[in-house]
Coordinates of C-alpha atoms (C1' of nucleotides) in Angstrom, one line a residue:
Chain A
X296 CA -48.5 -11.2 -25.1
X297 CA -52.3 -11.2 -25.1
X298 CA -53.7 -7.7 -24.5
X299 CA -55.4 -7.2 -21.2
X300 CA -58.6 -6.0 -22.8
X301 CA -59.0 -9.4 -24.5
X302 CA -58.2 -11.4 -21.5
X303 CA -60.8 -9.5 -19.6
X304 CA -63.5 -10.2 -22.1
X305 CA -66.0 -12.7 -20.8
X306 CA -66.2 -14.6 -24.0
X307 CA -62.6 -15.4 -24.1
X308 CA -60.9 -18.0 -22.0
X309 CA -57.9 -16.9 -20.0
X310 CA -55.6 -18.4 -22.7
X311 CA -56.7 -17.6 -26.3
X312 CA -57.4 -20.7 -28.3
X313 CA -56.0 -20.7 -31.7
X314 CA -58.3 -20.2 -34.7
X315 CA -61.2 -18.7 -32.7
X316 CA -63.9 -18.6 -35.2
X317 CA -65.5 -15.3 -36.1
X318 CA -69.0 -16.6 -35.2
X319 CA -68.0 -16.9 -31.5
X320 CA -67.3 -13.2 -31.4
X321 CA -70.7 -12.0 -30.4
X322 CA -71.5 -8.9 -28.5
X323 CA -71.5 -9.8 -24.9
X324 CA -74.9 -9.9 -23.3
X325 CA -74.2 -11.3 -19.9
X326 CA -71.7 -8.7 -18.8
X327 CA -72.8 -5.6 -20.4
X328 CA -70.4 -3.3 -18.8
X329 CA -69.3 0.0 -20.4
X330 CA -65.6 -0.9 -20.9
X331 CA -66.2 -3.9 -23.1
X332 CA -65.8 -3.7 -26.9
X333 CA -69.0 -3.0 -28.7
X334 CA -69.1 -4.9 -32.0
X335 CA -67.8 -8.2 -33.2
X336 CA -65.9 -6.3 -35.9
X337 CA -63.9 -4.4 -33.3
X338 CA -63.4 -7.5 -31.3
X339 CA -62.1 -9.4 -34.4
X340 CA -59.7 -6.6 -35.2
X341 CA -58.4 -6.7 -31.6
X342 CA -57.9 -10.4 -31.9
X343 CA -56.2 -10.1 -35.3
X344 CA -53.7 -7.8 -33.7
X345 CA -53.1 -10.2 -30.8
X346 CA -52.6 -13.1 -33.2
X347 CA -49.9 -11.2 -35.1
X348 CA -48.3 -10.2 -31.8
X349 CA -48.0 -13.9 -31.1
X350 CA -46.8 -14.6 -34.6
X351 CA -50.0 -16.6 -35.4
X352 CA -50.4 -14.9 -38.8
X353 CA -52.4 -17.9 -40.3
X354 CA -55.0 -17.6 -37.5
X355 CA -55.2 -13.9 -38.1
X356 CA -55.8 -14.5 -41.8
X357 CA -58.5 -17.2 -41.1
X358 CA -60.3 -14.9 -38.7
X359 CA -60.1 -12.0 -41.2
X360 CA -61.4 -14.2 -44.0
X361 CA -64.4 -15.1 -41.9
X362 CA -65.4 -11.6 -41.2
X363 CA -68.6 -10.8 -43.2
X364 CA -67.7 -7.1 -43.4
X365 CA -64.1 -5.9 -43.4
X366 CA -63.7 -2.2 -42.7
X367 CA -60.5 -0.2 -43.3
X368 CA -59.3 -0.7 -39.8
X369 CA -59.4 -4.5 -40.2
X370 CA -57.6 -4.3 -43.6
X371 CA -55.0 -1.9 -42.1
X372 CA -54.5 -4.2 -39.1
X373 CA -53.8 -7.1 -41.5
X374 CA -51.3 -5.1 -43.5
X375 CA -49.5 -3.8 -40.4
X376 CA -49.7 -7.2 -38.8
X377 CA -47.9 -8.9 -41.7
X378 CA -45.1 -6.3 -41.6
X379 CA -44.7 -6.7 -37.9
X380 CA -44.0 -10.4 -38.5
X381 CA -41.5 -9.4 -41.3
X382 CA -43.9 -10.8 -43.9
X383 CA -43.6 -7.7 -46.1
X384 CA -44.6 -9.4 -49.4
X385 CA -47.8 -10.7 -47.8
X386 CA -48.6 -7.3 -46.5
X387 CA -48.1 -5.9 -50.0
X388 CA -50.4 -8.6 -51.5
X389 CA -53.0 -7.7 -48.8
X390 CA -52.8 -4.1 -49.9
X391 CA -53.3 -5.0 -53.5
X392 CA -56.2 -7.3 -52.5
X393 CA -57.8 -4.4 -50.6
X394 CA -57.6 -2.0 -53.6
X395 CA -58.9 -4.7 -56.0
X396 CA -61.6 -6.4 -53.9
X397 CA -62.8 -4.0 -51.3
X398 CA -64.1 -1.3 -53.6
X399 CA -66.3 0.1 -50.9
X400 CA -63.3 0.6 -48.5
X401 CA -61.0 3.5 -48.9
X402 CA -57.4 3.3 -47.6
X403 CA -56.6 5.8 -45.0
X404 CA -53.4 7.2 -43.5
X405 CA -53.1 4.2 -41.3
X406 CA -53.2 1.9 -44.3
X407 CA -50.6 4.0 -46.2
X408 CA -48.1 4.2 -43.4
X409 CA -48.4 0.5 -42.8
X410 CA -48.0 -0.5 -46.5
X411 CA -45.1 1.9 -46.8
X412 CA -43.4 0.0 -44.1
X413 CA -43.9 -3.1 -46.1
X414 CA -42.4 -1.5 -49.2
X415 CA -39.4 -0.5 -47.0
X416 CA -39.2 -4.1 -45.8
X417 CA -39.2 -5.5 -49.3
X418 CA -36.7 -2.8 -50.3
X419 CA -38.7 -2.2 -53.4
X420 CA -38.8 1.4 -54.3
X421 CA -41.1 0.8 -57.3
X422 CA -43.9 -0.4 -55.0
X423 CA -43.1 2.6 -52.7
X424 CA -43.4 5.0 -55.5
X425 CA -46.7 3.5 -56.6
X426 CA -48.0 4.0 -53.0
X427 CA -46.6 7.5 -53.1
X428 CA -48.8 8.3 -56.1
X429 CA -51.9 6.7 -54.4
X430 CA -51.1 8.8 -51.3
X431 CA -51.4 11.9 -53.5
X432 CA -54.6 10.6 -55.1
X433 CA -56.3 9.9 -51.8
X434 CA -55.2 13.2 -50.4
X435 CA -53.4 11.9 -47.3
X436 CA -50.0 13.5 -48.0
X437 CA -50.8 16.0 -45.3
X438 CA -50.6 13.3 -42.6
X439 CA -47.4 13.5 -40.7
X440 CA -47.4 9.7 -40.3
X441 CA -47.7 9.2 -44.0
X442 CA -45.0 11.8 -44.8
X443 CA -42.6 10.3 -42.3
X444 CA -43.3 6.7 -43.6
X445 CA -42.7 7.9 -47.2
X446 CA -39.4 9.4 -46.2
X447 CA -38.3 6.3 -44.4
X448 CA -39.2 4.2 -47.3
X449 CA -37.2 6.3 -49.7
X450 CA -34.3 6.7 -47.3
X451 CA -34.0 2.9 -46.8
X452 CA -34.6 1.7 -50.4
X453 CA -31.5 2.0 -52.6
X454 CA -30.6 5.4 -54.0
X455 CA -33.5 7.1 -52.4
X456 CA -32.0 9.6 -50.1
X457 CA -32.7 12.5 -52.5
X458 CA -36.4 11.5 -52.8
X459 CA -36.4 11.3 -49.0
X460 CA -35.1 14.8 -48.8
X461 CA -37.7 16.2 -51.2
X462 CA -40.5 14.5 -49.2
X463 CA -38.9 16.0 -46.1
X464 CA -38.9 19.5 -47.7
X465 CA -42.6 19.1 -48.6
X466 CA -43.7 18.3 -45.0
X467 CA -45.0 21.6 -43.8
X468 CA -45.0 21.0 -40.1
X469 CA -42.1 18.6 -39.5
X470 CA -41.8 16.8 -36.1
X471 CA -38.9 15.2 -34.3
X472 CA -39.7 11.9 -36.1
X473 CA -39.3 13.5 -39.5
X474 CA -35.9 14.9 -38.5
X475 CA -34.8 11.6 -36.9
X476 CA -35.9 9.6 -39.9
X477 CA -33.8 11.7 -42.2
X478 CA -30.8 11.7 -40.0
X479 CA -31.1 7.9 -39.7
X480 CA -31.4 7.6 -43.4
X481 CA -28.1 9.3 -44.0
X482 CA -26.5 7.4 -41.2
X483 CA -27.5 4.0 -42.4
X484 CA -26.3 5.0 -45.9
X485 CA -22.9 5.5 -44.4
X486 CA -23.0 9.2 -44.9
X487 CA -22.3 10.4 -41.3
X488 CA -21.5 13.9 -42.5
X489 CA -24.8 14.2 -44.3
X490 CA -26.5 13.0 -41.1
X491 CA -24.7 15.5 -38.9
X492 CA -25.6 18.3 -41.4
X493 CA -29.2 17.6 -40.9
X494 CA -28.8 17.3 -37.1
X495 CA -27.1 20.7 -37.0
X496 CA -29.9 22.2 -39.0
X497 CA -32.3 20.6 -36.5
X498 CA -30.5 22.3 -33.7
X499 CA -30.5 25.7 -35.5
X500 CA -34.2 25.4 -36.0
X501 CA -34.5 24.7 -32.3
X502 CA -36.5 21.5 -32.7
X503 CA -36.9 19.8 -29.4
X504 CA -34.5 16.9 -29.1
X505 CA -35.4 13.5 -27.8
X506 CA -33.4 10.3 -27.0
X507 CA -34.2 8.8 -30.5
X508 CA -32.6 11.8 -32.3
X509 CA -29.7 11.9 -29.9
X510 CA -28.7 8.3 -30.2
X511 CA -28.8 8.3 -34.0
X512 CA -26.7 11.5 -34.1
X513 CA -24.2 9.9 -31.8
X514 CA -24.0 6.9 -34.2
X515 CA -23.5 9.3 -37.1
X516 CA -20.6 11.0 -35.3
X517 CA -19.1 7.6 -34.4
X518 CA -19.3 6.5 -38.0
X519 CA -17.1 9.4 -39.2
X520 CA -14.7 8.8 -36.3
X521 CA -15.4 12.3 -34.9
X522 CA -14.6 12.1 -31.2
X523 CA -14.8 15.8 -30.9
X524 CA -18.3 15.9 -32.1
X525 CA -19.2 12.8 -30.2
X526 CA -17.9 14.3 -27.0
X527 CA -19.8 17.5 -27.6
X528 CA -23.0 15.4 -28.0
X529 CA -22.1 13.5 -24.8
X530 CA -21.9 16.8 -22.9
X531 CA -25.3 17.8 -24.4
X532 CA -26.7 14.4 -23.3
X533 CA -25.4 14.9 -19.8
X534 CA -26.9 18.4 -19.7
X535 CA -30.3 17.3 -20.8
X536 CA -30.4 14.3 -18.5
X537 CA -30.5 11.7 -21.3
X538 CA -28.0 9.5 -19.6
X539 CA -30.9 7.7 -18.1
X540 CA -31.8 6.4 -21.5
X541 CA -30.1 3.1 -22.2
X542 CA -30.1 3.4 -26.0
X543 CA -28.5 6.8 -25.8
X544 CA -25.8 5.5 -23.5
X545 CA -25.3 2.5 -25.6
X546 CA -24.7 4.8 -28.6
X547 CA -22.2 6.8 -26.5
X548 CA -20.5 3.6 -25.4
X549 CA -20.2 2.5 -29.1
X550 CA -18.8 5.9 -30.0
X551 CA -16.2 5.6 -27.2
X552 CA -15.2 2.1 -28.5
X553 CA -14.9 3.3 -32.1
X554 CA -13.4 6.8 -31.7
X555 CA -12.0 7.4 -28.3
X556 CA -10.5 4.2 -26.8
X557 CA -11.3 1.0 -25.1
X558 CA -10.2 2.1 -21.6
X559 CA -12.4 5.1 -21.8
X560 CA -15.2 3.0 -23.2
X561 CA -14.8 0.6 -20.2
X562 CA -15.0 3.5 -17.8
X563 CA -18.2 4.7 -19.6
X564 CA -19.5 1.2 -19.3
X565 CA -18.7 1.0 -15.5
X566 CA -20.3 4.4 -15.0
X567 CA -23.7 3.3 -16.5
X568 CA -26.3 2.9 -13.8
X569 CA -28.4 0.6 -15.9
X570 CA -27.2 -1.8 -18.6
X571 CA -29.0 -4.1 -21.0
X572 CA -27.8 -6.9 -23.3
X573 CA -27.0 -4.3 -26.0
X574 CA -24.7 -2.5 -23.6
X575 CA -22.7 -5.7 -23.1
X576 CA -22.8 -6.5 -26.8
X577 CA -21.5 -3.1 -27.7
X578 CA -18.5 -3.4 -25.4
X579 CA -17.8 -7.0 -26.5
X580 CA -17.9 -5.9 -30.1
X581 CA -15.6 -3.0 -29.2
X582 CA -13.0 -5.4 -27.7
X583 CA -13.4 -8.1 -30.4
X584 CA -10.6 -6.9 -32.7
X585 CA -8.0 -5.5 -30.4
X586 CA -8.4 -7.6 -27.3
X587 CA -10.4 -10.7 -28.0
X588 CA -9.5 -12.2 -24.7
X589 CA -11.2 -9.3 -22.8
X590 CA -14.2 -9.8 -25.1
X591 CA -14.5 -13.4 -24.0
X592 CA -14.0 -12.4 -20.4
X593 CA -16.9 -9.9 -20.7
X594 CA -19.0 -12.7 -22.3
X595 CA -18.4 -14.9 -19.4
X596 CA -19.4 -12.2 -16.9
X597 CA -22.5 -11.1 -18.7
X598 CA -24.8 -13.6 -17.0
X599 CA -23.9 -12.3 -13.6
X600 CA -26.3 -9.4 -14.5
X601 CA -29.1 -11.9 -15.3
X602 CA -28.8 -11.1 -19.0
X603 CA -29.1 -13.7 -21.7
X604 CA -26.6 -13.6 -24.7
X605 CA -28.4 -13.2 -28.0
X606 CA -27.4 -13.5 -31.7
X607 CA -25.5 -10.3 -31.6
X608 CA -23.5 -11.4 -28.5
X609 CA -22.5 -14.6 -30.3
X610 CA -21.7 -12.8 -33.5
X611 CA -19.1 -10.7 -31.6
X612 CA -17.9 -13.6 -29.4
X613 CA -17.4 -15.8 -32.5
X614 CA -15.5 -13.0 -34.2
X615 CA -13.3 -12.7 -31.1
X616 CA -12.5 -16.4 -31.3
X617 CA -11.8 -16.0 -35.0
X618 CA -9.3 -13.3 -34.1
X619 CA -7.6 -15.5 -31.6
X620 CA -7.7 -18.4 -34.1
X621 CA -8.2 -21.0 -31.4
X622 CA -10.2 -23.8 -33.1
X623 CA -11.2 -25.7 -29.9
X624 CA -12.6 -22.6 -28.3
X625 CA -14.5 -21.8 -31.5
X626 CA -16.0 -25.3 -31.5
X627 CA -17.1 -24.7 -27.9
X628 CA -18.8 -21.4 -28.7
X629 CA -20.3 -23.1 -31.8
X630 CA -21.8 -25.7 -29.4
X631 CA -23.2 -22.9 -27.2
X632 CA -25.0 -21.4 -30.1
X633 CA -26.6 -24.8 -31.0
X634 CA -27.6 -25.2 -27.3
X635 CA -29.3 -21.8 -27.3
X636 CA -31.0 -22.4 -30.6
X637 CA -29.1 -19.5 -32.2
X638 CA -27.0 -21.4 -34.7
X639 CA -29.4 -20.8 -37.6
X640 CA -29.4 -17.0 -37.1
X641 CA -28.0 -15.4 -40.2
X642 CA -25.4 -13.3 -38.4
X643 CA -24.3 -16.2 -36.2
X644 CA -23.9 -18.6 -39.1
X645 CA -22.0 -15.9 -41.0
X646 CA -19.5 -15.4 -38.2
X647 CA -19.1 -19.1 -37.8
X648 CA -18.1 -19.3 -41.5
X649 CA -15.5 -16.6 -40.9
X650 CA -14.3 -18.2 -37.6
X651 CA -13.7 -21.7 -39.0
X652 CA -11.9 -20.2 -42.0
X653 CA -9.6 -18.2 -39.7
X654 CA -9.1 -21.2 -37.4
X655 CA -7.9 -23.2 -40.4
X656 CA -10.9 -25.4 -40.8
X657 CA -12.3 -24.3 -44.2
X658 CA -14.2 -27.6 -44.5
X659 CA -16.5 -26.6 -41.6
X660 CA -16.9 -23.1 -43.1
X661 CA -18.1 -24.8 -46.3
X662 CA -20.4 -27.1 -44.4
X663 CA -22.1 -24.2 -42.6
X664 CA -22.3 -22.2 -45.7
X665 CA -23.9 -25.0 -47.8
X666 CA -26.4 -25.8 -45.0
X667 CA -27.7 -22.3 -44.6
X668 CA -31.3 -21.9 -45.6
X669 CA -30.9 -18.3 -46.6
X670 CA -27.8 -16.4 -47.3
X671 CA -27.1 -12.7 -47.5
X672 CA -24.2 -10.8 -49.1
X673 CA -22.2 -11.2 -45.8
X674 CA -22.5 -15.0 -46.0
X675 CA -21.1 -15.1 -49.5
X676 CA -18.4 -12.6 -48.6
X677 CA -17.3 -14.5 -45.6
X678 CA -17.0 -17.7 -47.6
X679 CA -15.1 -15.9 -50.3
X680 CA -12.7 -14.4 -47.9
X681 CA -12.3 -17.9 -46.3
X682 CA -11.5 -19.4 -49.7
X683 CA -9.2 -16.6 -50.6
X684 CA -7.1 -16.8 -47.5
X685 CA -6.8 -20.6 -47.9
X686 CA -5.4 -20.1 -51.3
X687 CA -8.5 -21.2 -53.2
X688 CA -8.9 -18.0 -55.2
X689 CA -10.6 -19.8 -58.1
X690 CA -13.4 -21.0 -55.7
X691 CA -13.8 -17.5 -54.4
X692 CA -14.2 -16.1 -57.8
X693 CA -16.6 -18.9 -58.7
X694 CA -18.6 -18.1 -55.6
X695 CA -18.9 -14.5 -56.7
X696 CA -20.5 -15.6 -59.9
X697 CA -22.8 -18.0 -58.1
X698 CA -23.8 -15.2 -55.7
X699 CA -24.8 -12.9 -58.6
X700 CA -26.8 -15.8 -60.2
X701 CA -28.6 -16.5 -57.0
X702 CA -29.9 -12.9 -57.1
X703 CA -27.8 -11.4 -54.2
X704 CA -26.7 -7.9 -55.0
X705 CA -23.0 -7.4 -54.6
X706 CA -21.8 -4.5 -52.4
X707 CA -18.5 -2.7 -52.0
X708 CA -17.1 -5.2 -49.5
X709 CA -17.8 -8.3 -51.6
X710 CA -15.8 -6.6 -54.4
X711 CA -12.9 -6.2 -52.0
X712 CA -13.1 -9.9 -51.4
X713 CA -13.3 -10.9 -55.1
X714 CA -10.5 -8.5 -56.0
X715 CA -8.3 -9.9 -53.3
X716 CA -9.0 -13.4 -54.4
X717 CA -8.1 -12.5 -58.0
X718 CA -5.0 -10.8 -56.8
X719 CA -3.7 -13.8 -54.8
X720 CA -4.6 -16.2 -57.6
X721 CA -3.1 -14.2 -60.4
X722 CA -6.4 -13.7 -62.1
X723 CA -5.4 -10.2 -63.2
X724 CA -7.6 -9.7 -66.2
X725 CA -10.5 -11.4 -64.5
X726 CA -10.1 -9.0 -61.5
X727 CA -9.9 -6.0 -63.8
X728 CA -13.2 -7.1 -65.4
X729 CA -14.9 -7.2 -62.0
X730 CA -13.5 -3.8 -61.2
X731 CA -14.9 -2.4 -64.4
X732 CA -18.3 -4.1 -63.8
X733 CA -18.5 -2.5 -60.3
X734 CA -19.3 0.9 -61.8
X735 CA -20.8 -0.1 -65.1
X736 CA -23.2 -2.8 -63.9
X737 CA -23.6 -2.4 -60.1
X738 CA -23.2 1.4 -59.8
X739 CA -20.9 1.2 -56.8
X740 CA -18.3 3.9 -56.6
X741 CA -14.9 2.5 -55.9
X742 CA -13.2 3.9 -52.8
X743 CA -9.6 4.0 -51.6
X744 CA -9.8 0.4 -50.4
X745 CA -11.0 -0.8 -53.8
X746 CA -8.3 1.1 -55.7
X747 CA -5.8 -0.3 -53.2
X748 CA -7.0 -3.8 -54.2
X749 CA -6.7 -3.1 -57.9
X750 CA -3.3 -1.6 -57.5
X751 CA -2.3 -4.7 -55.5
X752 CA -3.8 -6.9 -58.2
X753 CA -1.7 -5.3 -60.9
X754 CA 1.3 -4.8 -58.7
X755 CA 1.5 -8.4 -57.6
X756 CA 1.4 -9.5 -61.2
X757 CA 4.4 -7.2 -61.9
X758 CA 2.3 -4.8 -63.9
X759 CA 3.7 -1.9 -61.9
X760 CA 3.5 0.7 -64.6
X761 CA -0.3 0.0 -65.1
X762 CA -0.8 0.3 -61.3
X763 CA 0.9 3.7 -61.4
X764 CA -1.3 4.8 -64.3
X765 CA -4.3 3.7 -62.4
X766 CA -3.3 5.8 -59.3
X767 CA -2.8 8.8 -61.6
X768 CA -6.2 8.3 -63.2
X769 CA -8.1 8.0 -59.9
X770 CA -10.9 10.5 -59.5
X771 CA -9.6 11.5 -56.0
X772 CA -6.2 11.7 -54.4
X773 CA -4.8 8.2 -53.5
X774 CA -4.4 7.8 -49.7
X775 CA -1.6 6.0 -47.9
X776 CA -3.3 2.6 -48.3
X777 CA -3.2 2.8 -52.1
X778 CA 0.3 4.1 -52.1
X779 CA 1.2 1.4 -49.6
X780 CA -0.1 -1.3 -52.0
X781 CA 1.9 0.3 -54.8
X782 CA 5.0 0.4 -52.6
X783 CA 4.6 -3.3 -51.8
X784 CA 4.5 -4.1 -55.5
X785 CA 7.6 -2.0 -56.3
X786 CA 9.4 -3.7 -53.4
X787 CA 8.4 -7.2 -54.5
X788 CA 9.4 -6.6 -58.1
X789 CA 12.4 -4.4 -57.2
X790 CA 11.2 -1.5 -59.4
X791 CA 13.4 1.0 -57.7
X792 CA 12.4 3.9 -60.1
X793 CA 9.0 4.0 -58.4
X794 CA 10.0 3.1 -54.8
X795 CA 11.1 6.5 -53.8
X796 CA 8.0 8.2 -55.1
X797 CA 5.7 5.6 -53.5
X798 CA 7.5 5.7 -50.2
X799 CA 7.6 9.5 -50.0
X800 CA 3.8 9.6 -50.8
X801 CA 3.1 7.2 -48.0
X802 CA 5.3 9.2 -45.6
X803 CA 3.6 12.4 -46.6
X804 CA 0.2 11.0 -46.0
X805 CA 0.9 9.0 -42.9
X806 CA 4.3 9.7 -41.3
X807 CA 3.6 7.4 -38.5
X808 CA 3.8 4.2 -40.5
X809 CA 7.3 3.0 -39.6
X810 CA 6.9 0.1 -42.0
X811 CA 7.3 2.5 -44.8
X812 CA 10.7 3.7 -43.6
X813 CA 11.8 0.1 -43.3
X814 CA 10.6 -0.7 -46.8
X815 CA 12.4 2.3 -48.2
X816 CA 15.6 1.5 -46.3
X817 CA 15.5 -2.1 -47.5
X818 CA 15.2 -1.0 -51.1
X819 CA 18.1 1.4 -50.7
X820 CA 20.1 -1.3 -49.1
X821 CA 19.3 -3.7 -51.8
X822 CA 20.4 -1.1 -54.4
X823 CA 23.6 -0.6 -52.4
X824 CA 22.7 3.1 -51.7
X825 CA 24.1 3.0 -48.2
X826 CA 24.0 6.7 -47.6
X827 CA 20.3 6.9 -48.2
X828 CA 19.9 3.8 -46.2
X829 CA 21.6 5.3 -43.2
X830 CA 19.6 8.6 -43.5
X831 CA 16.2 6.7 -43.4
X832 CA 17.3 4.5 -40.5
X833 CA 18.3 7.6 -38.6
X834 CA 14.8 9.1 -39.3
X835 CA 13.3 5.9 -38.0
X836 CA 15.2 5.9 -34.8
X837 CA 14.3 9.6 -34.3
X838 CA 10.7 8.6 -34.4
X839 CA 11.3 6.2 -31.5
X840 CA 9.1 3.7 -33.3
X841 CA 9.7 0.1 -34.1
X842 CA 8.3 -2.0 -36.8
X843 CA 5.2 -3.6 -35.4
X844 CA 6.0 -7.3 -34.7
X845 CA 3.8 -9.8 -36.4
X846 CA 2.7 -12.2 -33.7
X847 CA 2.1 -15.9 -34.4
X848 CA 0.6 -18.5 -32.2
X849 CA 0.0 -22.1 -32.2
X850 CA -2.4 -24.3 -30.2
X851 CA -0.9 -27.4 -28.8
X852 CA -3.3 -29.6 -26.8
X853 CA -5.0 -27.1 -24.4
X854 CA -2.4 -24.4 -24.5
X855 CA -1.8 -21.5 -26.8
X856 CA 1.8 -20.6 -27.5
X857 CA 2.5 -17.2 -29.0
X858 CA 5.7 -15.8 -30.3
X859 CA 7.2 -13.1 -32.6
X860 CA 10.1 -13.5 -35.0
X861 CA 13.4 -13.4 -33.1
X862 CA 11.7 -14.2 -29.9
X863 CA 14.1 -15.4 -27.1
X864 CA 11.6 -15.6 -24.3
X865 CA 9.5 -18.4 -23.0
X866 CA 10.3 -22.1 -22.3
X867 CA 8.5 -23.2 -25.5
X868 CA 10.7 -21.1 -27.9
X869 CA 13.2 -23.9 -28.4
X870 CA 10.6 -26.2 -29.7
X871 CA 9.4 -23.5 -32.0
X872 CA 12.8 -23.1 -33.5
X873 CA 13.0 -26.9 -33.9
X874 CA 9.8 -26.8 -35.9
X875 CA 11.0 -23.9 -38.0
X876 CA 14.1 -25.8 -38.9
X877 CA 12.1 -28.8 -39.9
X878 CA 10.0 -26.5 -42.1
X879 CA 13.1 -25.0 -43.6
X880 CA 14.3 -28.5 -44.5
X881 CA 11.0 -29.4 -46.1
X882 CA 11.0 -26.2 -48.1
X883 CA 14.5 -26.9 -49.3
X884 CA 13.4 -30.3 -50.4
X885 CA 10.7 -28.9 -52.7
X886 CA 13.2 -26.5 -54.1
X887 CA 12.4 -23.2 -52.4
X888 CA 15.3 -20.9 -51.7
X889 CA 14.4 -18.0 -49.4
X890 CA 14.9 -14.3 -50.4
X891 CA 17.6 -13.4 -47.9
X892 CA 18.5 -10.2 -49.6
X893 CA 15.7 -8.1 -48.1
X894 CA 15.6 -10.1 -44.9
X895 CA 19.2 -9.3 -43.9
X896 CA 18.5 -5.6 -43.8
X897 CA 15.6 -6.0 -41.4
X898 CA 17.5 -8.0 -38.8
X899 CA 19.0 -5.1 -36.9
X900 CA 15.8 -4.1 -35.2
X901 CA 15.2 -7.5 -33.9
X902 CA 12.1 -8.3 -36.0
Chain B
dG19 C1' -60.2 -1.6 -32.9
dT20 C1' -55.5 0.0 -37.5
dA21 C1' -49.5 3.7 -38.3
dG22 C1' -43.8 6.4 -36.5
dG23 C1' -37.9 7.4 -35.4
dG24 C1' -32.7 5.1 -31.9
dT25 C1' -28.3 1.2 -29.8
dT26 C1' -25.1 -4.6 -31.3
dA27 C1' -23.0 -8.4 -37.7
dG28 C1' -18.4 -9.6 -43.4

DNA sequence: GTAGGGTTAG
């Protein structure tokens, strides 16, 4: 948008022409009214800002270059303009140019807070630290804007939260932005507890809250799954009248989706007086995994409120389709993203890779992946998971190496992907090498999920004893997922000496997992220990739980048919059995004999 | 005339 001040100016046409030369920016003589800008320099700066607002950074630069005198305001406007267009490196170059060429101009607090934003955007803490030293040199550390920008830079750049904390401590008079920035820093780092610790301190110091602080605090409590804390904050929001703030309510909606439940979330959604596209996106994302049909239903209703789906909407919608694994629907949604010009958005392309892989079309995943102009760690991970699930573990591992070569820094989740790929391809030693490099090269601390992957990697290959030793050597207590992976390995390789131990650990840690009882009982049965078998089965019945049925589905022409093992319902079931029989014959032909031993013992609960 | 924090992706 063109600022009103400019449009009102008599020298400018109602629509700004591009590349308006500096020489045209003369002080107005015809309409010498008091509200008009006074000097060409001020006018030029105004125009520079407008150019950036319209994304015309080249025109901004041309005008800037034509200025005979550039003061600190013009320089700062350029630096901040570039960052506002996400051109952080250009902003940084501008700052360097300013220090080098404009010896008569001194950077001020505006310059520093803008260039710090550029450092944050480049994720380059070394530049940020350099600016930090200049901030001290120029004596502007006392500016609350500079202090907050420094904190934000450190909090966002890798491993900088401690530096952010020490800057925070040094700010004598902190304001709500300082607190919010620190809370956001912890939250984005995934340290919800750290964030809530700061939030609590803020409450103790009786700092006035505002919607910004409240929404990030809600996100922090959602990230640790604390519905108690989340509900407390919801009550506080209600008390302070923040429910009129859409971002605050969106955070609450997200918290309900993640920690409380979808039906409650839906009630929250219906209770909202005002909703925006993020509101809808949040709910669609909430439904995406557990009820993708409802997610699609919401998507089709969204335009009734005159809202336009954006890249986030499509990311969740595509993920929903991926979870439904209905290729034709996926192709339709893919078409919509093309029509709306969103197909090249990073997040959208990433979810398309995942969707095509989950719908069985790995070729399309590849095509999208290869045609992407820029890829991030999510793109690589999605492609690797796709390859892995299609049995191309070698390609997935290969991709990991290519990713590292291309300069993308691996994160924790990409290690989950590469370890899984190694595990399913039998690349055990290769996988162990990656696991080792995770800490030694990339300084990422392995968590329960990673240990689970490595236990699975060793266990699948029959190296059960090593898997057990790894669990023993873990720096923290293994949770039920790690023991679950171990149990799976013991079961697969019939290492009964460890089964009891593994199963009892899983049961201790998560008694609600009925699958564990089943696994344990199967092993007892296979060992002929019928007394133990009966005892476990009795426990299982006492729980009133059933093994969760794995649902399968198939798309034939325009219909989706779904079924579970042992299904006797539905008119299509007979055809399913026919197909299963054909599969059985094919498998026999290639010499596969099924492992009936453990199957038999599972038959009695109908799954 | 130049600067700030919040909600939705593997």
